[in-house]
PDB file of C-alpha atoms and ligand atoms in Angstrom:
ATOM      1  CA  GLU L   1      15.361   6.081 -24.466  1.00 93.00           C
ATOM      2  CA  THR L   2      14.765   7.471 -20.982  1.00 98.00           C
ATOM      3  CA  TRP L   3      11.770   6.089 -19.082  1.00 98.00           C
ATOM      4  CA  ARG L   4      10.316   8.127 -16.227  1.00 98.00           C
ATOM      5  CA  TYR L   5       9.151   6.290 -13.094  1.00 98.00           C
ATOM      6  CA  ALA L   6       7.458   8.012 -10.123  1.00 98.00           C
ATOM      7  CA  PHE L   7       6.653   6.520  -6.728  1.00 98.00           C
ATOM      8  CA  GLU L   8       4.991   7.664  -3.492  1.00 98.00           C
ATOM      9  CA  GLU L   9       7.888   7.335  -1.076  1.00 98.00           C
ATOM     10  CA  ALA L  10      11.501   8.421  -0.597  1.00 98.00           C
ATOM     11  CA  ILE L  11      14.302   6.688  -2.499  1.00 98.00           C
ATOM     12  CA  ASP L  12      15.345   4.600   0.543  1.00 98.00           C
ATOM     13  CA  GLU L  13      11.798   3.608   1.549  1.00 98.00           C
ATOM     14  CA  VAL L  14      10.164   0.372   0.329  1.00 98.00           C
ATOM     15  CA  GLN L  15       8.731   1.698  -2.963  1.00 98.00           C
ATOM     16  CA  GLY L  16      12.068   3.419  -3.622  1.00 98.00           C
ATOM     17  CA  VAL L  17      14.033   0.228  -2.979  1.00 98.00           C
ATOM     18  CA  PHE L  18      11.752  -1.606  -5.431  1.00 98.00           C
ATOM     19  CA  ALA L  19      12.173   1.162  -8.022  1.00 99.00           C
ATOM     20  CA  GLN L  20      15.955   1.172  -7.667  1.00 99.00           C
ATOM     21  CA  LYS L  21      16.120  -2.583  -8.289  1.00 99.00           C
ATOM     22  CA  PHE L  22      13.777  -2.236 -11.290  1.00 99.00           C
ATOM     23  CA  LYS L  23      15.977   0.532 -12.730  1.00 99.00           C
ATOM     24  CA  GLU L  24      19.146  -1.493 -12.170  1.00 98.00           C
ATOM     25  CA  GLU L  25      17.667  -4.525 -13.985  1.00 98.00           C
ATOM     26  CA  VAL L  26      16.284  -2.537 -16.921  1.00 98.00           C
ATOM     27  CA  GLU L  27      19.557  -0.696 -17.401  1.00 98.00           C
ATOM     28  CA  ALA L  28      21.645  -3.888 -17.152  1.00 98.00           C
ATOM     29  CA  ASN L  29      19.541  -5.659 -19.765  1.00 98.00           C
ATOM     30  CA  SER L  30      18.670  -2.956 -22.293  1.00 98.00           C
ATOM     31  CA  ASP L  31      19.846   0.349 -23.744  1.00 98.00           C
ATOM     32  CA  HIS L  32      17.151   2.227 -21.848  1.00 98.00           C
ATOM     33  CA  THR L  33      17.625   4.490 -18.839  1.00 98.00           C
ATOM     34  CA  VAL L  34      15.115   4.758 -15.996  1.00 98.00           C
ATOM     35  CA  GLN L  35      14.803   8.145 -14.304  1.00 98.00           C
ATOM     36  CA  LEU L  36      13.357   7.882 -10.792  1.00 98.00           C
ATOM     37  CA  PHE L  37      11.041  10.490  -9.252  1.00 98.00           C
ATOM     38  CA  PRO L  38      10.564   9.990  -5.485  1.00 98.00           C
ATOM     39  CA  TYR L  39       7.594  11.352  -3.545  1.00 97.00           C
ATOM     40  CA  GLY L  40       7.232  15.100  -3.726  1.00 93.00           C
ATOM     41  CA  THR L  41       9.281  15.705  -6.863  1.00 97.00           C
ATOM     42  CA  LEU L  42       6.202  15.604  -9.123  1.00 97.00           C
ATOM     43  CA  GLY L  43       3.422  16.343  -6.635  1.00 94.00           C
ATOM     44  CA  GLU L  44       1.086  14.134  -4.641  1.00 94.00           C
ATOM     45  CA  SER L  45      -0.105  10.622  -5.581  1.00 93.00           C
ATOM     46  CA  ALA L  46      -3.107  12.015  -7.470  1.00 93.00           C
ATOM     47  CA  ASP L  47      -0.762  14.129  -9.608  1.00 96.00           C
ATOM     48  CA  THR L  48       1.574  11.284 -10.579  1.00 97.00           C
ATOM     49  CA  MET L  49      -1.397   9.124 -11.527  1.00 97.00           C
ATOM     50  CA  GLU L  50      -2.636  11.822 -13.912  1.00 97.00           C
ATOM     51  CA  GLN L  51       0.854  12.096 -15.386  1.00 98.00           C
ATOM     52  CA  ALA L  52       1.073   8.317 -15.868  1.00 98.00           C
ATOM     53  CA  GLN L  53      -2.337   8.192 -17.549  1.00 97.00           C
ATOM     54  CA  ALA L  54      -1.333  11.079 -19.800  1.00 97.00           C
ATOM     55  CA  GLY L  55       1.886   9.321 -20.790  1.00 97.00           C
ATOM     56  CA  ILE L  56       4.163  12.006 -19.288  1.00 97.00           C
ATOM     57  CA  LEU L  57       5.367   9.244 -16.987  1.00 98.00           C
ATOM     58  CA  GLN L  58       6.025   5.738 -18.304  1.00 98.00           C
ATOM     59  CA  PHE L  59       5.832   4.083 -14.870  1.00 98.00           C
ATOM     60  CA  VAL L  60       4.105   4.839 -11.589  1.00 98.00           C
ATOM     61  CA  ASP L  61       3.823   3.151  -8.215  1.00 98.00           C
ATOM     62  CA  GLN L  62       0.416   4.017  -6.829  1.00 97.00           C
ATOM     63  CA  SER L  63      -1.295   2.393  -3.853  1.00 97.00           C
ATOM     64  CA  PRO L  64      -4.949   1.339  -4.104  1.00 96.00           C
ATOM     65  CA  GLY L  65      -5.413   3.798  -1.210  1.00 95.00           C
ATOM     66  CA  PHE L  66      -5.357   6.582  -3.784  1.00 95.00           C
ATOM     67  CA  THR L  67      -7.167   4.891  -6.687  1.00 95.00           C
ATOM     68  CA  GLY L  68     -10.566   4.350  -5.062  1.00 93.00           C
ATOM     69  CA  SER L  69     -12.545   6.258  -7.676  1.00 91.00           C
ATOM     70  CA  LEU L  70     -10.382   5.119 -10.609  1.00 96.00           C
ATOM     71  CA  ILE L  71     -10.445   1.387  -9.803  1.00 97.00           C
ATOM     72  CA  PRO L  72     -13.117   0.856  -7.123  1.00 98.00           C
ATOM     73  CA  GLU L  73     -12.493  -2.931  -7.047  1.00 98.00           C
ATOM     74  CA  ALA L  74      -8.943  -2.339  -5.769  1.00 98.00           C
ATOM     75  CA  GLN L  75     -10.532  -1.089  -2.552  1.00 98.00           C
ATOM     76  CA  VAL L  76     -10.857  -4.763  -1.670  1.00 98.00           C
ATOM     77  CA  PHE L  77      -7.438  -4.352  -0.040  1.00 98.00           C
ATOM     78  CA  PHE L  78      -9.146  -2.301   2.684  1.00 97.00           C
ATOM     79  CA  VAL L  79     -11.552  -4.992   3.843  1.00 97.00           C
ATOM     80  CA  PRO L  80     -10.209  -5.465   7.404  1.00 98.00           C
ATOM     81  CA  TYR L  81      -8.600  -8.792   8.360  1.00 97.00           C
ATOM     82  CA  LEU L  82      -8.742 -10.138   4.811  1.00 97.00           C
ATOM     83  CA  LEU L  83      -4.998 -10.562   4.216  1.00 95.00           C
ATOM     84  CA  PRO L  84      -2.781 -12.926   6.239  1.00 91.00           C
ATOM     85  CA  GLN L  85      -0.104 -11.466   8.554  1.00 87.00           C
ATOM     86  CA  ASP L  86       2.683 -13.874   7.819  1.00 86.00           C
ATOM     87  CA  THR L  87       5.091 -12.376   5.256  1.00 84.00           C
ATOM     88  CA  GLU L  88       5.966 -15.694   3.585  1.00 87.00           C
ATOM     89  CA  THR L  89       2.283 -16.483   3.013  1.00 93.00           C
ATOM     90  CA  LEU L  90       1.657 -12.945   1.813  1.00 94.00           C
ATOM     91  CA  GLY L  91       4.513 -13.130  -0.704  1.00 94.00           C
ATOM     92  CA  GLU L  92       3.181 -16.449  -1.979  1.00 96.00           C
ATOM     93  CA  PHE L  93      -0.303 -14.967  -2.246  1.00 97.00           C
ATOM     94  CA  PHE L  94       0.840 -11.966  -4.305  1.00 97.00           C
ATOM     95  CA  ARG L  95       2.927 -14.246  -6.548  1.00 96.00           C
ATOM     96  CA  THR L  96       0.174 -16.760  -7.276  1.00 97.00           C
ATOM     97  CA  SER L  97      -3.130 -14.884  -6.928  1.00 98.00           C
ATOM     98  CA  LYS L  98      -5.332 -15.065 -10.011  1.00 98.00           C
ATOM     99  CA  ALA L  99      -7.249 -11.986  -8.824  1.00 98.00           C
ATOM    100  CA  ILE L 100      -4.028  -9.973  -8.708  1.00 98.00           C
ATOM    101  CA  ASN L 101      -2.261 -11.390 -11.743  1.00 98.00           C
ATOM    102  CA  GLU L 102      -5.182 -11.909 -14.122  1.00 98.00           C
ATOM    103  CA  MET L 103      -8.268  -9.968 -13.020  1.00 98.00           C
ATOM    104  CA  PHE L 104      -6.815  -6.675 -11.791  1.00 98.00           C
ATOM    105  CA  PRO L 105      -4.714  -6.154 -14.967  1.00 98.00           C
ATOM    106  CA  GLU L 106      -7.973  -6.015 -16.954  1.00 98.00           C
ATOM    107  CA  LEU L 107      -9.423  -3.369 -14.631  1.00 98.00           C
ATOM    108  CA  TYR L 108      -6.264  -1.245 -14.736  1.00 98.00           C
ATOM    109  CA  ALA L 109      -6.160  -1.621 -18.536  1.00 98.00           C
ATOM    110  CA  GLU L 110      -9.583   0.066 -18.738  1.00 98.00           C
ATOM    111  CA  GLN L 111      -7.905   3.123 -17.193  1.00 97.00           C
ATOM    112  CA  GLY L 112      -5.032   3.117 -19.666  1.00 97.00           C
ATOM    113  CA  LEU L 113      -2.652   1.357 -17.282  1.00 98.00           C
ATOM    114  CA  GLU L 114      -0.638  -1.835 -17.645  1.00 98.00           C
ATOM    115  CA  LEU L 115      -0.518  -3.365 -14.165  1.00 98.00           C
ATOM    116  CA  LEU L 116       2.948  -4.862 -13.694  1.00 98.00           C
ATOM    117  CA  THR L 117       2.706  -6.083 -10.122  1.00 98.00           C
ATOM    118  CA  MET L 118       1.275  -5.528  -6.677  1.00 98.00           C
ATOM    119  CA  PHE L 119       3.334  -6.076  -3.541  1.00 97.00           C
ATOM    120  CA  PRO L 120       2.908  -5.874   0.247  1.00 97.00           C
ATOM    121  CA  GLU L 121       4.689  -3.168   2.267  1.00 97.00           C
ATOM    122  CA  GLY L 122       4.091  -4.463   5.779  1.00 97.00           C
ATOM    123  CA  GLU L 123       1.527  -4.653   8.549  1.00 97.00           C
ATOM    124  CA  VAL L 124      -0.335  -1.396   9.046  1.00 98.00           C
ATOM    125  CA  CYS L 125      -0.321  -0.032  12.616  1.00 98.00           C
ATOM    126  CA  MET L 126      -2.109   2.988  14.067  1.00 98.00           C
ATOM    127  CA  THR L 127      -0.345   5.921  15.707  1.00 98.00           C
ATOM    128  CA  THR L 128      -2.431   8.026  18.077  1.00 98.00           C
ATOM    129  CA  GLN L 129      -2.107  10.409  21.037  1.00 98.00           C
ATOM    130  CA  GLU L 130      -3.884   8.073  23.497  1.00 98.00           C
ATOM    131  CA  PRO L 131      -3.729   4.291  23.946  1.00 98.00           C
ATOM    132  CA  VAL L 132      -6.154   2.228  21.830  1.00 98.00           C
ATOM    133  CA  SER L 133      -7.217  -1.178  23.090  1.00 98.00           C
ATOM    134  CA  SER L 134     -10.768  -1.253  21.758  1.00 97.00           C
ATOM    135  CA  PRO L 135     -12.884   0.527  19.118  1.00 97.00           C
ATOM    136  CA  GLU L 136     -14.321   2.734  21.930  1.00 97.00           C
ATOM    137  CA  ASP L 137     -10.895   4.313  22.303  1.00 98.00           C
ATOM    138  CA  LEU L 138     -11.155   5.630  18.738  1.00 98.00           C
ATOM    139  CA  ASN L 139     -14.393   7.421  19.501  1.00 97.00           C
ATOM    140  CA  GLU L 140     -14.038  11.134  18.578  1.00 91.00           C
ATOM    141  CA  VAL L 141     -10.523  10.517  17.253  1.00 98.00           C
ATOM    142  CA  LYS L 142     -10.001  12.336  13.947  1.00 98.00           C
ATOM    143  CA  PHE L 143      -8.033   9.716  12.115  1.00 98.00           C
ATOM    144  CA  ARG L 144      -6.207  10.385   8.839  1.00 98.00           C
ATOM    145  CA  VAL L 145      -6.714   7.840   6.096  1.00 98.00           C
ATOM    146  CA  MET L 146      -5.634   7.779   2.461  1.00 98.00           C
ATOM    147  CA  THR L 147      -8.248   9.234   0.119  1.00 96.00           C
ATOM    148  CA  ASN L 148     -10.143   5.979  -0.317  1.00 96.00           C
ATOM    149  CA  PRO L 149     -13.890   5.598   0.318  1.00 97.00           C
ATOM    150  CA  LEU L 150     -13.690   2.039   1.672  1.00 97.00           C
ATOM    151  CA  LEU L 151     -10.844   2.915   4.031  1.00 98.00           C
ATOM    152  CA  VAL L 152     -13.080   5.708   5.330  1.00 98.00           C
ATOM    153  CA  GLU L 153     -15.801   3.080   5.945  1.00 97.00           C
ATOM    154  CA  SER L 154     -13.279   0.851   7.688  1.00 97.00           C
ATOM    155  CA  TYR L 155     -12.363   3.511  10.238  1.00 98.00           C
ATOM    156  CA  LYS L 156     -15.993   4.507  10.660  1.00 97.00           C
ATOM    157  CA  SER L 157     -16.700   0.893  11.563  1.00 96.00           C
ATOM    158  CA  PHE L 158     -13.827   1.069  14.075  1.00 97.00           C
ATOM    159  CA  GLY L 159     -15.580   4.053  15.689  1.00 96.00           C
ATOM    160  CA  ALA L 160     -13.155   6.793  14.590  1.00 98.00           C
ATOM    161  CA  THR L 161     -13.843   9.983  12.619  1.00 98.00           C
ATOM    162  CA  PRO L 162     -11.956   9.258   9.390  1.00 98.00           C
ATOM    163  CA  THR L 163     -10.299  12.222   7.692  1.00 98.00           C
ATOM    164  CA  PRO L 164      -8.999  11.537   4.163  1.00 97.00           C
ATOM    165  CA  LEU L 165      -5.864  13.554   3.404  1.00 97.00           C
ATOM    166  CA  PRO L 166      -3.030  13.365   0.878  1.00 96.00           C
ATOM    167  CA  TRP L 167       0.237  12.237   2.435  1.00 97.00           C
ATOM    168  CA  GLY L 168       1.894  15.666   2.398  1.00 96.00           C
ATOM    169  CA  GLU L 169      -0.514  17.083   4.955  1.00 97.00           C
ATOM    170  CA  VAL L 170      -0.284  14.361   7.583  1.00 98.00           C
ATOM    171  CA  TYR L 171       2.711  15.443   9.702  1.00 98.00           C
ATOM    172  CA  GLY L 172       1.507  19.039   9.968  1.00 98.00           C
ATOM    173  CA  ALA L 173      -2.070  18.012  10.709  1.00 98.00           C
ATOM    174  CA  LEU L 174      -0.901  15.767  13.575  1.00 98.00           C
ATOM    175  CA  GLN L 175       1.388  18.503  14.874  1.00 98.00           C
ATOM    176  CA  THR L 176      -1.363  21.123  14.934  1.00 98.00           C
ATOM    177  CA  GLY L 177      -3.985  18.702  16.284  1.00 97.00           C
ATOM    178  CA  ILE L 178      -6.289  18.826  13.238  1.00 97.00           C
ATOM    179  CA  ILE L 179      -6.081  15.032  13.354  1.00 98.00           C
ATOM    180  CA  GLN L 180      -5.099  12.774  16.261  1.00 98.00           C
ATOM    181  CA  GLY L 181      -4.214   9.550  14.495  1.00 98.00           C
ATOM    182  CA  GLN L 182      -3.052   7.869  11.281  1.00 98.00           C
ATOM    183  CA  GLU L 183      -2.058   4.391  10.101  1.00 98.00           C
ATOM    184  CA  ASN L 184       0.953   3.130   8.169  1.00 98.00           C
ATOM    185  CA  PRO L 185       3.481   0.288   8.031  1.00 98.00           C
ATOM    186  CA  MET L 186       6.168   0.442  10.734  1.00 98.00           C
ATOM    187  CA  PHE L 187       9.034   1.306   8.366  1.00 98.00           C
ATOM    188  CA  PHE L 188       7.090   4.384   7.230  1.00 98.00           C
ATOM    189  CA  ILE L 189       6.161   5.446  10.785  1.00 98.00           C
ATOM    190  CA  GLU L 190       9.902   5.351  11.503  1.00 98.00           C
ATOM    191  CA  SER L 191      11.279   6.945   8.327  1.00 98.00           C
ATOM    192  CA  THR L 192       8.735   9.777   8.238  1.00 98.00           C
ATOM    193  CA  LYS L 193       9.064  10.374  11.990  1.00 98.00           C
ATOM    194  CA  MET L 194       5.341  10.001  12.654  1.00 98.00           C
ATOM    195  CA  TYR L 195       6.394   9.033  16.193  1.00 98.00           C
ATOM    196  CA  GLU L 196       7.487  12.630  16.831  1.00 98.00           C
ATOM    197  CA  VAL L 197       3.903  13.849  16.571  1.00 98.00           C
ATOM    198  CA  THR L 198       2.043  10.894  18.156  1.00 98.00           C
ATOM    199  CA  GLU L 199       2.515   9.022  21.441  1.00 98.00           C
ATOM    200  CA  VAL L 200       1.219   5.477  20.969  1.00 98.00           C
ATOM    201  CA  ILE L 201       1.558   2.825  18.254  1.00 98.00           C
ATOM    202  CA  THR L 202      -1.144   0.148  18.172  1.00 98.00           C
ATOM    203  CA  CYS L 203      -1.004  -2.947  15.990  1.00 98.00           C
ATOM    204  CA  ALA L 204      -4.410  -4.581  15.630  1.00 98.00           C
ATOM    205  CA  GLY L 205      -3.496  -6.796  12.677  1.00 97.00           C
ATOM    206  CA  HIS L 206      -6.308  -5.359  10.550  1.00 98.00           C
ATOM    207  CA  ASN L 207      -4.367  -4.867   7.358  1.00 97.00           C
ATOM    208  CA  ASN L 208      -1.182  -5.060   5.369  1.00 97.00           C
ATOM    209  CA  PHE L 209      -0.241  -2.154   3.096  1.00 98.00           C
ATOM    210  CA  THR L 210      -0.579  -3.076  -0.589  1.00 97.00           C
ATOM    211  CA  THR L 211       0.840  -1.100  -3.463  1.00 98.00           C
ATOM    212  CA  ALA L 212       0.716  -1.422  -7.263  1.00 98.00           C
ATOM    213  CA  VAL L 213       3.285  -0.742  -9.989  1.00 98.00           C
ATOM    214  CA  MET L 214       2.054   0.027 -13.469  1.00 98.00           C
ATOM    215  CA  ALA L 215       3.080   1.387 -16.858  1.00 98.00           C
ATOM    216  CA  ASN L 216       1.217   3.700 -19.203  1.00 98.00           C
ATOM    217  CA  LYS L 217      -0.608   1.193 -21.424  1.00 98.00           C
ATOM    218  CA  ASP L 218      -0.091   2.901 -24.797  1.00 98.00           C
ATOM    219  CA  PHE L 219       3.604   3.174 -24.039  1.00 98.00           C
ATOM    220  CA  TYR L 220       3.787  -0.490 -22.995  1.00 98.00           C
ATOM    221  CA  ASP L 221       1.763  -1.762 -25.957  1.00 98.00           C
ATOM    222  CA  GLY L 222       4.022   0.186 -28.329  1.00 98.00           C
ATOM    223  CA  LEU L 223       7.192  -1.516 -27.088  1.00 98.00           C
ATOM    224  CA  SER L 224       8.965  -4.392 -28.827  1.00 98.00           C
ATOM    225  CA  GLU L 225       8.443  -7.852 -27.356  1.00 98.00           C
ATOM    226  CA  ASP L 226      12.043  -7.754 -26.176  1.00 98.00           C
ATOM    227  CA  ASP L 227      11.501  -4.528 -24.260  1.00 98.00           C
ATOM    228  CA  GLN L 228       8.273  -5.859 -22.739  1.00 98.00           C
ATOM    229  CA  GLN L 229      10.205  -8.911 -21.611  1.00 98.00           C
ATOM    230  CA  VAL L 230      12.901  -6.713 -20.070  1.00 98.00           C
ATOM    231  CA  ILE L 231      10.186  -4.925 -18.075  1.00 98.00           C
ATOM    232  CA  GLN L 232       8.530  -8.190 -16.981  1.00 98.00           C
ATOM    233  CA  ASN L 233      11.869  -9.657 -15.884  1.00 98.00           C
ATOM    234  CA  ALA L 234      12.878  -6.481 -14.031  1.00 98.00           C
ATOM    235  CA  THR L 235       9.507  -6.499 -12.248  1.00 98.00           C
ATOM    236  CA  GLU L 236       9.998 -10.106 -11.127  1.00 98.00           C
ATOM    237  CA  VAL L 237      13.510  -9.481  -9.859  1.00 98.00           C
ATOM    238  CA  ALA L 238      12.398  -6.326  -8.009  1.00 98.00           C
ATOM    239  CA  PHE L 239       9.424  -8.200  -6.505  1.00 98.00           C
ATOM    240  CA  ASP L 240      11.634 -10.968  -5.087  1.00 97.00           C
ATOM    241  CA  HIS L 241      14.066  -8.327  -3.853  1.00 98.00           C
ATOM    242  CA  ILE L 242      11.410  -6.294  -2.046  1.00 97.00           C
ATOM    243  CA  ILE L 243       9.924  -9.343  -0.291  1.00 96.00           C
ATOM    244  CA  ASP L 244      13.408 -10.321   0.844  1.00 96.00           C
ATOM    245  CA  TYR L 245      14.324  -6.731   1.807  1.00 97.00           C
ATOM    246  CA  GLN L 246      11.351  -6.497   4.172  1.00 96.00           C
ATOM    247  CA  LYS L 247      12.299  -9.513   6.304  1.00 95.00           C
ATOM    248  CA  GLY L 248      12.779  -8.191   9.826  1.00 96.00           C
ATOM    249  CA  LEU L 249      12.058  -4.594   8.748  1.00 97.00           C
ATOM    250  CA  HIS L 250       8.985  -4.227  10.995  1.00 97.00           C
ATOM    251  CA  ASP L 251      10.916  -5.173  14.151  1.00 98.00           C
ATOM    252  CA  GLU L 252      14.012  -3.177  13.189  1.00 98.00           C
ATOM    253  CA  SER L 253      11.802  -0.130  12.689  1.00 98.00           C
ATOM    254  CA  ILE L 254      10.280  -0.533  16.169  1.00 98.00           C
ATOM    255  CA  GLU L 255      13.799  -0.654  17.617  1.00 98.00           C
ATOM    256  CA  LYS L 256      14.761   2.543  15.809  1.00 98.00           C
ATOM    257  CA  ILE L 257      11.582   4.280  16.963  1.00 98.00           C
ATOM    258  CA  THR L 258      12.031   3.371  20.626  1.00 98.00           C
ATOM    259  CA  ALA L 259      15.725   4.313  20.444  1.00 98.00           C
ATOM    260  CA  ALA L 260      14.783   7.746  19.098  1.00 98.00           C
ATOM    261  CA  LYS L 261      11.853   8.181  21.502  1.00 98.00           C
ATOM    262  CA  PRO L 262      12.107   5.861  24.539  1.00 98.00           C
ATOM    263  CA  ASP L 263       8.683   6.795  25.928  1.00 98.00           C
ATOM    264  CA  MET L 264       6.846   5.876  22.705  1.00 98.00           C
ATOM    265  CA  GLN L 265       4.343   3.143  23.578  1.00 98.00           C
ATOM    266  CA  VAL L 266       4.125   0.185  21.190  1.00 98.00           C
ATOM    267  CA  ASN L 267       1.125  -2.064  21.833  1.00 98.00           C
ATOM    268  CA  VAL L 268       0.349  -5.248  19.972  1.00 98.00           C
ATOM    269  CA  LEU L 269      -3.273  -6.128  20.643  1.00 98.00           C
ATOM    270  CA  SER L 270      -4.044  -9.647  21.862  1.00 98.00           C
ATOM    271  CA  GLU L 271      -6.482 -11.942  20.034  1.00 97.00           C
ATOM    272  CA  GLU L 272      -9.102 -11.006  22.613  1.00 98.00           C
ATOM    273  CA  GLU L 273      -8.550  -7.272  22.146  1.00 98.00           C
ATOM    274  CA  ARG L 274      -8.649  -7.676  18.352  1.00 98.00           C
ATOM    275  CA  GLN L 275     -12.015  -9.439  18.330  1.00 98.00           C
ATOM    276  CA  PRO L 276     -14.153  -6.262  18.610  1.00 98.00           C
ATOM    277  CA  PHE L 277     -12.205  -4.772  15.664  1.00 98.00           C
ATOM    278  CA  VAL L 278     -12.773  -7.986  13.691  1.00 97.00           C
ATOM    279  CA  ASP L 279     -16.493  -7.877  14.514  1.00 97.00           C
ATOM    280  CA  ALA L 280     -16.821  -4.173  13.723  1.00 96.00           C
ATOM    281  CA  GLY L 281     -14.968  -4.621  10.428  1.00 94.00           C
ATOM    282  CA  GLU L 282     -17.292  -7.341   9.153  1.00 96.00           C
ATOM    283  CA  GLN L 283     -19.754  -4.830   7.725  1.00 97.00           C
ATOM    284  CA  VAL L 284     -16.998  -3.304   5.555  1.00 98.00           C
ATOM    285  CA  GLU L 285     -17.056  -6.305   3.217  1.00 97.00           C
ATOM    286  CA  ALA L 286     -20.771  -5.720   2.584  1.00 97.00           C
ATOM    287  CA  THR L 287     -20.079  -2.030   1.930  1.00 98.00           C
ATOM    288  CA  PHE L 288     -17.376  -3.017  -0.571  1.00 98.00           C
ATOM    289  CA  LEU L 289     -19.922  -5.147  -2.413  1.00 98.00           C
ATOM    290  CA  GLU L 290     -22.497  -2.340  -2.391  1.00 98.00           C
ATOM    291  CA  MET L 291     -19.888  -0.013  -3.909  1.00 97.00           C
ATOM    292  CA  THR L 292     -18.637  -2.398  -6.579  1.00 98.00           C
ATOM    293  CA  GLY L 293     -21.504  -4.779  -7.485  1.00 98.00           C
ATOM    294  CA  ASP L 294     -20.916  -7.964  -9.484  1.00 98.00           C
ATOM    295  CA  GLY L 295     -17.387  -6.969 -10.471  1.00 97.00           C
ATOM    296  CA  GLY L 296     -16.423  -6.522  -6.829  1.00 98.00           C
ATOM    297  CA  GLN L 297     -18.047  -9.828  -5.898  1.00 98.00           C
ATOM    298  CA  ARG L 298     -16.002 -11.648  -8.542  1.00 98.00           C
ATOM    299  CA  ILE L 299     -12.760 -10.064  -7.317  1.00 98.00           C
ATOM    300  CA  LEU L 300     -13.564 -10.796  -3.667  1.00 98.00           C
ATOM    301  CA  ASP L 301     -14.511 -14.439  -4.376  1.00 98.00           C
ATOM    302  CA  GLN L 302     -11.370 -15.016  -6.422  1.00 98.00           C
ATOM    303  CA  LEU L 303      -9.183 -13.303  -3.846  1.00 98.00           C
ATOM    304  CA  LYS L 304     -10.585 -15.498  -1.083  1.00 97.00           C
ATOM    305  CA  ALA L 305     -10.018 -18.611  -3.206  1.00 98.00           C
ATOM    306  CA  ASP L 306      -6.427 -17.449  -3.867  1.00 98.00           C
ATOM    307  CA  LEU L 307      -5.923 -16.894  -0.129  1.00 97.00           C
ATOM    308  CA  ASP L 308      -7.314 -20.337   0.689  1.00 97.00           C
ATOM    309  CA  ALA L 309      -4.883 -21.874  -1.771  1.00 97.00           C
ATOM    310  CA  VAL L 310      -1.845 -20.407   0.034  1.00 96.00           C
ATOM    311  CA  THR L 311      -3.046 -20.789   3.627  1.00 90.00           C
ATOM    312  CA  ASP L 312      -4.023 -24.494   3.460  1.00 75.00           C
TER     313      ASP L 312
HETATM  314  O1  LIG W 401       0.034   6.969   4.001  1.00 94.16           O
HETATM  315  C1  LIG W 401       0.408   7.291   2.885  1.00 94.16           C
HETATM  316  O2  LIG W 401      -0.178   8.141   2.230  1.00 94.16           O
HETATM  317  C2  LIG W 401       1.682   6.672   2.307  1.00 94.16           C
HETATM  318  N1  LIG W 401       2.031   5.446   2.964  1.00 94.16           N
HETATM  319  C3  LIG W 401       2.918   4.637   2.447  1.00 94.16           C
HETATM  320  C4  LIG W 401       3.434   3.464   3.182  1.00 94.16           C
HETATM  321  N2  LIG W 401       3.359   4.801   1.202  1.00 94.16           N
HETATM  322  C5  LIG W 401       2.935   5.872   0.351  1.00 94.16           C
HETATM  323  C6  LIG W 401       1.690   6.544   0.813  1.00 94.16           C
HETATM  324  O3  LIG W 401       1.589   7.797   0.259  1.00 94.16           O
END
């Protein structure tokens, strides 16, 4: 059988590297073939999600940034300064978190999706036309965010004018000045050449990009136990691979960016400079709870307990 798997990035970007490893493992350990569909081949993120829910796709990698209305609780990943920066700790958190491995699968299941794993894709940094050293500098800046209500609230709290857009429109919108800023992990800023259409990169440490890999639930439930095990094993191998693959990637990407564009500014905000962003972002947690009620509170509490367990 051929299984179809779509993701939101190019084949050599992080989600693509994960997908390639998953495919390799499935094909080495079963008679099945995995056909990969990189970003753009089947539409935008919203399109591939529809296809996965309809069973046209067996697998999809979809970031919580695009599933705000489908799984509101997954917006928790946009509460600023919630996740740790350190990649080792982050990997440990994703591996052991009860919220991620036990609670989220139930919420995805309600939408016809079998959540296989979530993984981090790197610290998110902002790219803008002007330097940003405080929330005041984002005043009047039309800032592209993924189509996620809580991420909109996050950037409102930072003082910007958030503009939700699908990925495909971002480069053009920066080029024509419809927006003046966007955020993404460093590897993505480099590979998509966001630096060509912005002048300054600012890392404020406010978030780490999280993504989720899932299967169509009816498809998954209909598989033999052996096939389910093949999928679980392939997911584990690909997870370990992607954590390992990302070691040093942030810094290597900065080097590539400054080699391609020597006058690109890269600013890492100091603790002192970050504090106003931390303070401004505090209200976003309350907004998350207003949006998601008791369910959101349970997820947030568990997530914090899971974080405590790996940061002690
Ligand atoms: O900003 C975005 O929309 C995209 N960013 C990443 C790192 N992956 C996919 C997503 O579409």
